[in-house]
Short mmCIF file of C-alpha atoms in Angstrom, two decimals:
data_model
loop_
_atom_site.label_atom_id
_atom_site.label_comp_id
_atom_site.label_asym_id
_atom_site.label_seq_id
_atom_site.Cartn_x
_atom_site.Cartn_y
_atom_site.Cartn_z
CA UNK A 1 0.00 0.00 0.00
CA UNK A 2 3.11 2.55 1.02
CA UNK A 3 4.63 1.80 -1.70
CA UNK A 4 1.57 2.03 -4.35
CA UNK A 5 1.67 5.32 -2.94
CA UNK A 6 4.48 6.50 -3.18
CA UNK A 7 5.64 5.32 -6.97
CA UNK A 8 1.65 7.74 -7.20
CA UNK A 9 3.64 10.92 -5.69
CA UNK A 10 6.95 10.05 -8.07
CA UNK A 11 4.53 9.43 -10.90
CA UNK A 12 2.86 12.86 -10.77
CA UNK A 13 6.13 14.50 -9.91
CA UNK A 14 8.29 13.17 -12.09
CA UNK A 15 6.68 11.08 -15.04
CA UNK A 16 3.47 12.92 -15.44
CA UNK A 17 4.17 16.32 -14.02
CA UNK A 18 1.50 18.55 -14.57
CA UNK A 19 3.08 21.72 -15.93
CA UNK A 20 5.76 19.94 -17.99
CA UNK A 21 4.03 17.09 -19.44
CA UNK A 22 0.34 17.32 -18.83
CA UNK A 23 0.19 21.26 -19.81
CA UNK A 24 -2.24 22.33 -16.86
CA UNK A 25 -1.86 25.67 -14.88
CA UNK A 26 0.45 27.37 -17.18
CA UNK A 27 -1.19 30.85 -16.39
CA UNK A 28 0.26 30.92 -12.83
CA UNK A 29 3.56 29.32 -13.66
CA UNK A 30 4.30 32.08 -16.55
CA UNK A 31 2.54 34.39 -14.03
CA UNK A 32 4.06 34.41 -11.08
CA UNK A 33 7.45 32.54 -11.58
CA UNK A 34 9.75 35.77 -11.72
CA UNK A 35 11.02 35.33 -8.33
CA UNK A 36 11.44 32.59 -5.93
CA UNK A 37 10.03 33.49 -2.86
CA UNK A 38 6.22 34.21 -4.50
CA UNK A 39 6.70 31.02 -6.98
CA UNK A 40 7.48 28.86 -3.66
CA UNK A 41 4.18 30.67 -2.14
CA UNK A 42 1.95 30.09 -4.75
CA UNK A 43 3.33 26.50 -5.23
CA UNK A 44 2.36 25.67 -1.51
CA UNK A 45 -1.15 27.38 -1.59
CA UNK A 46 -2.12 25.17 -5.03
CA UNK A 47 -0.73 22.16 -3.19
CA UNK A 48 -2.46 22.97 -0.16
CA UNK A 49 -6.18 23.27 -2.40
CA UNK A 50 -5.58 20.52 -5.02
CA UNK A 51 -4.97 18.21 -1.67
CA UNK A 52 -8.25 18.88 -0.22
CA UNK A 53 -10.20 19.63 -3.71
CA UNK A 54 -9.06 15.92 -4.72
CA UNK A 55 -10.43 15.13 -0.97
CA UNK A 56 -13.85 16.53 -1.23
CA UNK A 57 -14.51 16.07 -5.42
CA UNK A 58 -13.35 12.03 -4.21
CA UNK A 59 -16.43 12.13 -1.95
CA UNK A 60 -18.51 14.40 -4.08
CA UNK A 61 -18.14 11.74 -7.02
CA UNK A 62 -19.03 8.79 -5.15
CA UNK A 63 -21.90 10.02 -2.90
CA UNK A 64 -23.33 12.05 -5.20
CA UNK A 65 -22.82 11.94 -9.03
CA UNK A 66 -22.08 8.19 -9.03
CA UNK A 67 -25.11 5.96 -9.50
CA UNK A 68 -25.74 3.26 -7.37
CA UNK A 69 -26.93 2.61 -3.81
CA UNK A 70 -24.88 4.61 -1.98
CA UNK A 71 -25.82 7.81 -3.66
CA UNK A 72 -27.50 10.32 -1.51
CA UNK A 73 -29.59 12.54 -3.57
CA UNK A 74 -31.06 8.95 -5.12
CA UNK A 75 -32.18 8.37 -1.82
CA UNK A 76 -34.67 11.49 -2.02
CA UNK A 77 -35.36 11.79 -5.71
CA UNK A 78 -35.36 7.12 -6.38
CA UNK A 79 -35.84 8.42 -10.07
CA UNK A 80 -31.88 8.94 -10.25
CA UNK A 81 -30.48 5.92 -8.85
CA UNK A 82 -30.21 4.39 -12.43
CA UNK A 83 -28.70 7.31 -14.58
CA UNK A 84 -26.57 8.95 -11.65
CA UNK A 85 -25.75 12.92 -11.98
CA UNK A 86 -22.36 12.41 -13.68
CA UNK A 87 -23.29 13.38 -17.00
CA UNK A 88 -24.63 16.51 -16.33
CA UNK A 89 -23.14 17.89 -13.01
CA UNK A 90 -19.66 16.61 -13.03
CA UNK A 91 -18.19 19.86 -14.18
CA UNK A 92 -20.58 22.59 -12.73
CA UNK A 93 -20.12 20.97 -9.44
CA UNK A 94 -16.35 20.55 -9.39
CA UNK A 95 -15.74 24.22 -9.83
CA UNK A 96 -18.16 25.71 -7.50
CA UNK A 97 -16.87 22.82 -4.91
CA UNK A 98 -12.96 24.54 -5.83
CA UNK A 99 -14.52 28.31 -6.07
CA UNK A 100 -16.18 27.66 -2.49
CA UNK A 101 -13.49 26.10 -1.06
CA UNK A 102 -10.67 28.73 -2.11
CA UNK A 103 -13.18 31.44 -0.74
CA UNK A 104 -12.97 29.42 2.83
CA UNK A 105 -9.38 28.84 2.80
CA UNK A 106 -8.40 32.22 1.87
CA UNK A 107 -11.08 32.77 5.23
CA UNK A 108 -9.74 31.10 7.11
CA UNK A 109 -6.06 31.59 6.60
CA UNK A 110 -6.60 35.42 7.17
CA UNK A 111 -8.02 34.66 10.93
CA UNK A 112 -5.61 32.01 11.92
CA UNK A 113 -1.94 32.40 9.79
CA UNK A 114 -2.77 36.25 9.08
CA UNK A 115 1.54 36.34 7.92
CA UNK A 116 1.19 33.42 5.43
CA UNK A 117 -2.51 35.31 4.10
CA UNK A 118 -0.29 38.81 3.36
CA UNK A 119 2.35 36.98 1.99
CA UNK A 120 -0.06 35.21 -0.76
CA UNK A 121 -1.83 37.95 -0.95
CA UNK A 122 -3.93 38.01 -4.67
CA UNK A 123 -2.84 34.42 -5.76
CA UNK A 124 -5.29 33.24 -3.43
CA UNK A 125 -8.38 34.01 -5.24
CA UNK A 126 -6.80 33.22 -8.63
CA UNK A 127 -6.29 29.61 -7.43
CA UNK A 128 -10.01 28.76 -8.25
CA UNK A 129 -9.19 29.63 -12.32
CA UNK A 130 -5.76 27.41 -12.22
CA UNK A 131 -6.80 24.62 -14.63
CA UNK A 132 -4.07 22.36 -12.55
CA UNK A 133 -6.92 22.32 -9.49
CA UNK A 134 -9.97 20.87 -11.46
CA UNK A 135 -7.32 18.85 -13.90
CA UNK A 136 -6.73 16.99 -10.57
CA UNK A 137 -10.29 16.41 -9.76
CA UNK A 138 -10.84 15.57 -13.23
CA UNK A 139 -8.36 13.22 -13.51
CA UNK A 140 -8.88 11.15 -9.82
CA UNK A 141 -12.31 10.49 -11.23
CA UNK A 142 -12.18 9.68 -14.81
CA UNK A 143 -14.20 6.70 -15.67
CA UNK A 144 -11.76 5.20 -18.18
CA UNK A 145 -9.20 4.47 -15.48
CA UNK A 146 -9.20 2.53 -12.74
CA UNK A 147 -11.24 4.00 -9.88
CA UNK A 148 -9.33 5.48 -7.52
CA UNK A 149 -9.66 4.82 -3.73
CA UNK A 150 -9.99 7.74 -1.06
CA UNK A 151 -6.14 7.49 0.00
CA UNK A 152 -4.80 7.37 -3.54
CA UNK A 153 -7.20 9.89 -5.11
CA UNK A 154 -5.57 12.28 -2.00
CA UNK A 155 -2.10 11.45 -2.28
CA UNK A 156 -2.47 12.18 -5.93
CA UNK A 157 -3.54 15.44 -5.45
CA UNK A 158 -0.74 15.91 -2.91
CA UNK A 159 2.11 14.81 -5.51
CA UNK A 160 0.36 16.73 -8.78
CA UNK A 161 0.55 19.60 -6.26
CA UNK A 162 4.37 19.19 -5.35
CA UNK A 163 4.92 18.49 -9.00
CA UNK A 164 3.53 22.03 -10.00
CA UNK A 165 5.77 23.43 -7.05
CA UNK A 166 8.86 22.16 -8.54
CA UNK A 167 8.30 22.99 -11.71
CA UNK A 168 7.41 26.46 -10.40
CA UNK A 169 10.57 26.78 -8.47
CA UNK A 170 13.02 25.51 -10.99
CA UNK A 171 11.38 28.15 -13.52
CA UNK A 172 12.07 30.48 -11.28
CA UNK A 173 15.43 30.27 -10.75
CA UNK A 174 15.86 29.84 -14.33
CA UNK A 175 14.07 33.28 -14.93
CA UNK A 176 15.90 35.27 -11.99
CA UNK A 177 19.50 34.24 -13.72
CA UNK A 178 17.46 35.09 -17.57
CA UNK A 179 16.64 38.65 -16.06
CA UNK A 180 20.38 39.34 -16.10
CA UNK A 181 21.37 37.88 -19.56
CA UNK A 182 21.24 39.74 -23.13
CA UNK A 183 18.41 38.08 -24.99
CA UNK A 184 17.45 39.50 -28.17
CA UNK A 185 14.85 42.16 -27.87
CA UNK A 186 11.79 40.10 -29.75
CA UNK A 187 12.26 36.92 -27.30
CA UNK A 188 12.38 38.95 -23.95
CA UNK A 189 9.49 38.01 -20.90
CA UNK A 190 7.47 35.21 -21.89
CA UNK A 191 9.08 34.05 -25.36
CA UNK A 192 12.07 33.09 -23.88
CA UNK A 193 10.12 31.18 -20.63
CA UNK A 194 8.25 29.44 -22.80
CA UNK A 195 11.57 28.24 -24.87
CA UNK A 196 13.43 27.49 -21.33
CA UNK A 197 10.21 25.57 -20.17
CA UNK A 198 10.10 23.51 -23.02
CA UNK A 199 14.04 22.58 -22.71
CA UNK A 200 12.97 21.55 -19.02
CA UNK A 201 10.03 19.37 -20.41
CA UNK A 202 12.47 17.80 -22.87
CA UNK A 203 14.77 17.06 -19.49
CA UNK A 204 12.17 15.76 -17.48
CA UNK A 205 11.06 13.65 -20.62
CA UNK A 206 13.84 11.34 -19.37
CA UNK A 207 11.82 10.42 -16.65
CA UNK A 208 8.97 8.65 -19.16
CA UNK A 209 8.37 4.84 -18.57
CA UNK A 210 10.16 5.45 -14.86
CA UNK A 211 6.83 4.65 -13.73
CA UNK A 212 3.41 3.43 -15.57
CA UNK B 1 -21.70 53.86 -38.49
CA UNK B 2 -23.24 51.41 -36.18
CA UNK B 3 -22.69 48.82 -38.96
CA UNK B 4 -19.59 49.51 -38.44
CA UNK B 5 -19.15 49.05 -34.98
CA UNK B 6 -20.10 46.01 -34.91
CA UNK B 7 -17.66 45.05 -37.82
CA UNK B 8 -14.39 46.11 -35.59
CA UNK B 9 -16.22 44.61 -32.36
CA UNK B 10 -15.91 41.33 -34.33
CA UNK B 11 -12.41 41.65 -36.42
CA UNK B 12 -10.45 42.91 -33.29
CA UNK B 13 -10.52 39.69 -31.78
CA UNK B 14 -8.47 38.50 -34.65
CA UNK B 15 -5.45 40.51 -34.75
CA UNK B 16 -5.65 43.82 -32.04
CA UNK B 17 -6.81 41.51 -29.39
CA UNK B 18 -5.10 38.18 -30.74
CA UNK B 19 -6.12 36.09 -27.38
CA UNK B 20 -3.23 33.78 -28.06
CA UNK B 21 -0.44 35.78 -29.66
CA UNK B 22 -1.56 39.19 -28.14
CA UNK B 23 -3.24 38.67 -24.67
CA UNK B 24 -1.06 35.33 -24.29
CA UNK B 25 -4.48 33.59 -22.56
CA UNK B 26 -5.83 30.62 -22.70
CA UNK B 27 -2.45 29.27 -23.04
CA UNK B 28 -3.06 25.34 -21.35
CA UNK B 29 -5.27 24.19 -24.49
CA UNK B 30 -3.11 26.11 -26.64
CA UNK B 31 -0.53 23.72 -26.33
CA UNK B 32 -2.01 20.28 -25.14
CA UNK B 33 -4.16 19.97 -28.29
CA UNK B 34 -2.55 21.55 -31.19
CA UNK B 35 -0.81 17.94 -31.78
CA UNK B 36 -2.88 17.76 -35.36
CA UNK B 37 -5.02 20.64 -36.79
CA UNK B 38 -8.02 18.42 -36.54
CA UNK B 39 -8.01 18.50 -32.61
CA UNK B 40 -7.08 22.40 -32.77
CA UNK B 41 -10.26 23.08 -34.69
CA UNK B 42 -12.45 21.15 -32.63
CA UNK B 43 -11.27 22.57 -29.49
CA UNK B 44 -11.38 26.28 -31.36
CA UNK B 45 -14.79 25.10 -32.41
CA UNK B 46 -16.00 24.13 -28.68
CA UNK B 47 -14.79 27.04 -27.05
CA UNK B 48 -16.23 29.63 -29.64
CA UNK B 49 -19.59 28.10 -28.93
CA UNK B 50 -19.22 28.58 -25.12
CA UNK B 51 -17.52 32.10 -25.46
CA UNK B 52 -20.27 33.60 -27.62
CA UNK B 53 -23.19 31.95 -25.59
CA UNK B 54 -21.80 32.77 -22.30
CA UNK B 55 -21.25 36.54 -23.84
CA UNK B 56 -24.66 36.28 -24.97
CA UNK B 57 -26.46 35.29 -21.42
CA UNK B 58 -23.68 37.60 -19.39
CA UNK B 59 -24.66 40.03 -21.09
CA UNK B 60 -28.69 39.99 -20.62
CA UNK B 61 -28.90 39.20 -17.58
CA UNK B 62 -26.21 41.90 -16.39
CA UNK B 63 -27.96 44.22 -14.84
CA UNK B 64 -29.38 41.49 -12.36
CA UNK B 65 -26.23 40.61 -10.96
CA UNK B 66 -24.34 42.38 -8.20
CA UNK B 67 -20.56 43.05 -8.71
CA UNK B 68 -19.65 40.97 -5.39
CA UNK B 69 -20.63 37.60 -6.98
CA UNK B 70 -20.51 38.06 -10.68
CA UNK B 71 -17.25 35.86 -11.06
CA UNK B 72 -19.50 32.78 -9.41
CA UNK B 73 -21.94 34.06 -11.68
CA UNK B 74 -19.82 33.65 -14.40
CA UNK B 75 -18.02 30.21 -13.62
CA UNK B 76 -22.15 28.79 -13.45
CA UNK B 77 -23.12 30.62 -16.57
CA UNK B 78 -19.70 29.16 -18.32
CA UNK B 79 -20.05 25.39 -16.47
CA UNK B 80 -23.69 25.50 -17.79
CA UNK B 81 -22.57 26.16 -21.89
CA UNK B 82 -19.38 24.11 -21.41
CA UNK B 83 -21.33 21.28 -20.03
CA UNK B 84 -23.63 20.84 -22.68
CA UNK B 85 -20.97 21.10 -25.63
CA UNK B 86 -19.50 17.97 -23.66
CA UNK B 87 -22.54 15.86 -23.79
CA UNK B 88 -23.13 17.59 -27.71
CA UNK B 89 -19.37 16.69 -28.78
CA UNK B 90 -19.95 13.01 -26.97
CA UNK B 91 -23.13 12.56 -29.28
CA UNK B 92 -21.79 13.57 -32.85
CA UNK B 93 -18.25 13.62 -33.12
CA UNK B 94 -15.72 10.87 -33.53
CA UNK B 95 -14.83 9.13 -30.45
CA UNK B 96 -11.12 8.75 -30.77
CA UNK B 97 -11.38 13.16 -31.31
CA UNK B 98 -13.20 12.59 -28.39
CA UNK B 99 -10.27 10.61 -26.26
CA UNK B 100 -7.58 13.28 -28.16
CA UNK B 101 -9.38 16.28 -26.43
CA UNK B 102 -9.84 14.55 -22.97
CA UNK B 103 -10.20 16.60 -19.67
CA UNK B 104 -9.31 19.61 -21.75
CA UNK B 105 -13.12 20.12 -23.10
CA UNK B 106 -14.45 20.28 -19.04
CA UNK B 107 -11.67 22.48 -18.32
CA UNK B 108 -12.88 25.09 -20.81
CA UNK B 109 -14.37 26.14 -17.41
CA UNK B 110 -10.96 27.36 -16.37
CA UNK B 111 -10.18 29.09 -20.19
CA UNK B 112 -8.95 32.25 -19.09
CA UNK B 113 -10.29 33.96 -22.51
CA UNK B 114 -13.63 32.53 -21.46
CA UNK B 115 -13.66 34.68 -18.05
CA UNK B 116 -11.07 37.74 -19.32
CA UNK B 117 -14.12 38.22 -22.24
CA UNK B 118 -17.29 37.96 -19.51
CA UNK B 119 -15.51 40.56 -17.02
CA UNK B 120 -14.04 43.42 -19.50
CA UNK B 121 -16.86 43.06 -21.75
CA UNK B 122 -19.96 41.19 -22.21
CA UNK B 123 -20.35 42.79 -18.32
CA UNK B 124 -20.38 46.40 -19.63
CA UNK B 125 -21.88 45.92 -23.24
CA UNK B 126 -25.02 45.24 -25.16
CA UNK B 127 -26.19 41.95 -25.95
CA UNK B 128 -25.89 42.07 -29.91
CA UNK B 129 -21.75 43.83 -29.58
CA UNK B 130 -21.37 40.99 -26.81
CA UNK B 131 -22.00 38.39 -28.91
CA UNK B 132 -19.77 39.51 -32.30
CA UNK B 133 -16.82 40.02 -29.48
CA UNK B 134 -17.10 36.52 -28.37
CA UNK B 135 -17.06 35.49 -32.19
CA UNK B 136 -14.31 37.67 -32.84
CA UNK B 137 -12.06 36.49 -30.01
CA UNK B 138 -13.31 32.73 -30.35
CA UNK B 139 -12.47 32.63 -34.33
CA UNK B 140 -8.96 34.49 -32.96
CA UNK B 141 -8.34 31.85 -31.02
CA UNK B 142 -9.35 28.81 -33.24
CA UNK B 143 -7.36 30.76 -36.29
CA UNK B 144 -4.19 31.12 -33.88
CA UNK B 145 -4.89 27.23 -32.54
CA UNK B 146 -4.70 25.91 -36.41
CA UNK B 147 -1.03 27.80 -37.05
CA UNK B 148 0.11 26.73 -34.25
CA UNK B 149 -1.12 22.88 -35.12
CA UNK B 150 -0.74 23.54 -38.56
CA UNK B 151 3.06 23.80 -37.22
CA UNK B 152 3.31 20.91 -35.38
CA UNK B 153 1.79 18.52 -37.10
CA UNK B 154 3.77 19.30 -40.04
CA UNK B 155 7.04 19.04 -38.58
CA UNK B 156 6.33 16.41 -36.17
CA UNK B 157 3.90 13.64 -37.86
CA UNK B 158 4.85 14.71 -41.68
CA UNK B 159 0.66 14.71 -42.11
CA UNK B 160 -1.78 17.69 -42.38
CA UNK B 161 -5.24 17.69 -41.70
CA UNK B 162 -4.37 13.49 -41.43
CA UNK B 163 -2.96 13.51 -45.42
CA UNK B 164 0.63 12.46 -45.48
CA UNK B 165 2.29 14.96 -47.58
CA UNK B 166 6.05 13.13 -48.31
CA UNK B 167 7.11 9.86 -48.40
CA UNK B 168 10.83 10.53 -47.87
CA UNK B 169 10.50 13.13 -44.87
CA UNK B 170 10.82 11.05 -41.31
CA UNK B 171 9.19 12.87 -38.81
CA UNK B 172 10.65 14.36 -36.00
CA UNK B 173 7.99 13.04 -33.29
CA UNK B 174 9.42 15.44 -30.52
CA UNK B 175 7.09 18.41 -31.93
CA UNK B 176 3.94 16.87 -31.11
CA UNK B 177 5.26 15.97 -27.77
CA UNK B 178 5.26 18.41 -24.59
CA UNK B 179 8.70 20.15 -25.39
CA UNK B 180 7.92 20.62 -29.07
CA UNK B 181 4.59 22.38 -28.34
CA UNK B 182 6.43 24.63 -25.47
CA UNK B 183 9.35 25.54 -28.22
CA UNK B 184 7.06 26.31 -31.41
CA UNK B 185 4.39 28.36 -29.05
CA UNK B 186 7.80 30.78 -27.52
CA UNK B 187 9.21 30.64 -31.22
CA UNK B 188 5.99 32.07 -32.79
CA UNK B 189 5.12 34.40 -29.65
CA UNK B 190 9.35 35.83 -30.39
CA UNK B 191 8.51 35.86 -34.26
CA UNK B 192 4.79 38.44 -33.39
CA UNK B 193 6.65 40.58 -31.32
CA UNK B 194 9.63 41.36 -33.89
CA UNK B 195 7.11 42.02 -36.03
CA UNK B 196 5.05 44.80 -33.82
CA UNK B 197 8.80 46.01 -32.53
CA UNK B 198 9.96 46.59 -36.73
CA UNK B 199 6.23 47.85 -37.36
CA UNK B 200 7.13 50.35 -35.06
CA UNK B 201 10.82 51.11 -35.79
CA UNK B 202 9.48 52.17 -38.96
CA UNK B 203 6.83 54.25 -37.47
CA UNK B 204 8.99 56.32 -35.71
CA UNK B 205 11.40 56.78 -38.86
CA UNK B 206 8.05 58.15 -40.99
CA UNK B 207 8.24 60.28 -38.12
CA UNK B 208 11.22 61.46 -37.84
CA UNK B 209 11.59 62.28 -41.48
CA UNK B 210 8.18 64.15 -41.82
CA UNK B 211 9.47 66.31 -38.87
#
C-alpha cells in the first residue's frame, strides 16, 4: 500500500508532471514565476487546495454523481439511482466545490496564519481559475481508469501539487538568472520562458516509462 | 456607423486583441491539443460556442447581478454552456477526437479567454456587440490554434489535416510531444513581437523624417 503510494507521488512528480508534461496551470507558472520566494508561495497554496479539492470532489463523485446505492440525492429523488448525476453535473459541481473552497481557505487563513494570508496575498483568489486544481479532480475520477480509492485519489492530489511546485521553483530560478542575460529584444518576458520551459520538459522527458 | 461598430467589435478579436499571440491567454489548451489541426479546430470550435453563448447570457442578464458575486456568476453561466458542448461533442463527433481532447473540453471552465471576455466586456456591453466580441475572439483563437497545429503537425507527424504529404521526410515526433509544443508556441510568440517592434521602428522613422 506505502509503496503504491508513493511510486503515485513520483509518478505525478516526475513522469506525469502537470506543468511539464500534462500542460495544466500554465497561467500561474508564466505568471508568477519571476522570483522565488512568490513562486514557492503560490506552489504551496495550489498544493495545499488541489490536496483537499481531490479530498472533497473524491467524496462528491461517489456520494453524489455516481449511480448506485450509496448515492444520496437517489435516496430522495429514487428516479436517479439508475442514470446517476455524472453526466450533467460533473463539471458545474467541481468548480463551484474549488470556487467555495478557495473562498474558505483564503477565510480562514486570514483569521488564523494572518503572515502566510499577506504573503499570498492576490494568488489566493486566482487559485479557483488554475486549470491544474480541477485537472486533478478531473483526472482522480475519470471513468476510463481505474477508480481510484480515497487514500490514492488524495495522495495524488498531494504529488500533482508538489509536481507544479517544482516545476514552479526551478522556472524560477531559471528566470531570476534570464533577467540578467542579453536576450534578443523580440524573445524577452514570456518568449524566452516558454523556450526554457520547453528545454525543461524535454529534461524531465527522461523520466517517461520510470513509472506506468 | 453602427454597422460599423459592430464590424471592428468582431475583427479585433483577430489581430488587435489576438487572445493567443496578443493577450497570451488561454495558453493550457493552446498547447495540449494543437498535436494535429483536426483536434485544434475542434477545441477552437467548442470554445467559440461557449464564449459567444456565455457573452450572450452575461450580457442579458447583467444588470441582475451584483458586482460581489458576478465571477460565481460567471463560472455557473460558463459550467452551464461548457457542459452541454461535452454531452453535444460526446453525441456527434468521432470518439477517438473525443479521447484526443480529454479533460481539456471540461476544463474550458478554467479558459482564461472565457472569463477575461465575460468581465471586460460582455459585463459592460449590449447583448448584440457581446456576442460579435465573443465570435471575434473565439475565431482568434481557433485561427491562432490551427497555425500553431498547422506547425506541429507538419514538422512532427509529416501529415496535415491526417494527409501524409512526403514519403521521404521522417518525422521528427518530438514536436507533437510536450517540449515541441512549449518551443514552437515561444518561437511564434518571439517571431509576433519582432514584427510589432519593426512595425514600429518604422513608425517612428516616418516620423522622424516628416518632422
Amino acid at each position: 500500500m506505502i509503496k503504491e503510494l508513493i511510486l503515485i507521488i513520483i509518478s505525478m512528480v516526475f513522469v506525469n508532471n502537470f506543468v511539464l508534461s500534462k500542460f495544466l496551470g500554465l497561467c500561474p507558472f508564466l505568471g508568477v514565476s519571476q522570483k522565488t520566494s512568490s513562486a514557492m508561495g503560490m506552489g504551496i497554496a495550489v498544493t495545499f487546495v488541489m490536496t483537499i479539492t481531490s479530498v472533497i470532489t473524491w467524496i462528491v463523485y461517489n456520494y453524489i454523481l455516481l449511480p448506485g446505492d450509496v448515492n444520496i440525492v437517489a435516496k430522495v429523488f429514487p428516479s436517479i439511482r439508475e442514470t446517476g448525476l455524472i453526466e450533467v453535473l460533473k463539471t458545474t459541481s467541481y468548480i463551484l466545490v474549488i470556487a467555495t473552497l478557495v473562498q474558505l481557505v483564503e477565510m480562514m487563513m486570514k483569521k488564523m496564519v494572518p503572515a502566510l494570508y499577506d504573503s499570498l496575498g492576490i494568488y489566493l483568489p486566482l487559485i479557483t481559475t488554475n486549470c491544474c486544481v480541477l485537472g486533478v479532480a478531473l483526472l482522480n475520477t475519470t471513468d476510463s481508469a481505474k477508480h481510484l480509492g480515497f487514500l490514492e485519489a488524495t495522495v495524488q492530489g498531494f504529488g500533482a501539487g508538489l509536481g507544479f511546485t517544482i516545476a514552479m521553483l526551478l522556472m524560477s530560478g531559471i528566470r531570476e538568472r534570464l533577467a540578467l542575460v542579453n536576450i534578443p529584444q523580440p524573445l524577452r518576458g514570456v518568449p524566452i520562458a516558454f523556450i526554457c520551459t520547453g528545454l525543461m520538459a524535454l529534461a524531465f522527458f527522461g523520466f517517461s516509462g520510470m513509472v506506468q | 456607423m453602427a454597422e460599423q461598430d459592430n464590424l471592428t467589435e468582431f475583427s479585433k478579436g483577430i489581430f488587435k486583441y489576438n487572445p493567443l499571440f496578443v493577450l497570451v491567454l488561454g495558453i493550457c489548451p493552446s498547447l495540449a491539443v494543437t498535436t494535429s489541426v483536426k483536434n485544434g479546430l475542434a477545441m477552437g470550435g467548442a470554445a467559440t460556442f461557449v464564449l459567444v453563448c456565455s457573452n450572450l447570457i452575461i450580457s442579458l442578464v447583467r444588470a441582475s447581478i451584483p458586482r460581489e458575486i458576478r465571477i460565481p456568476c460567471f463560472i455557473v453561466v460558463i459550467a452551464a454552456f461548457v457542459t452541454m458542448v461535452e454531452l453535444l461533442m460526446k453525441a456527434y463527433l468521432p470518439s477517438e477526437l473525443n479521447a484526443s481532447l480529454g479533460i481539456f473540453i471540461p476544463l474550458i471552465v478554467v479558459n482564461c479567454i472565457i472569463m477575461y471576455r465575460a468581465e471586460s466586456f460582455a459585463y459592460k456591453n449590449k447583448p448584440l456587440a457581446s456576442v460579435l466580441d465573443g465570435a471575434g475572439i473565439g475565431l482568434g483563437w481557433t485561427l491562432s490554434l490551427c497555425l500553431v497545429s498547422a506547425i506541429r503537425e507538419v514538422i512532427g507527424a509529416g501529415t496535415f489535416f491526417g494527409i501524409k504529404l512526403s514519403k521521404s521526410y521522417n518525422p521528427a515526433s518530438v514536436m507533437i510531444m510536450a517540449p515541441g509544443a512549449f518551443i514552437v508556441l515561444g518561437l511564434l510568440l518571439g517571431f509576433f513581437n519582432w514584427r510589432k517592434l519593426r512595425k514600429s521602428e518604422t513608425a517612428m522613422k516616418e516620423y522622424m523624417k516628416n518632422d
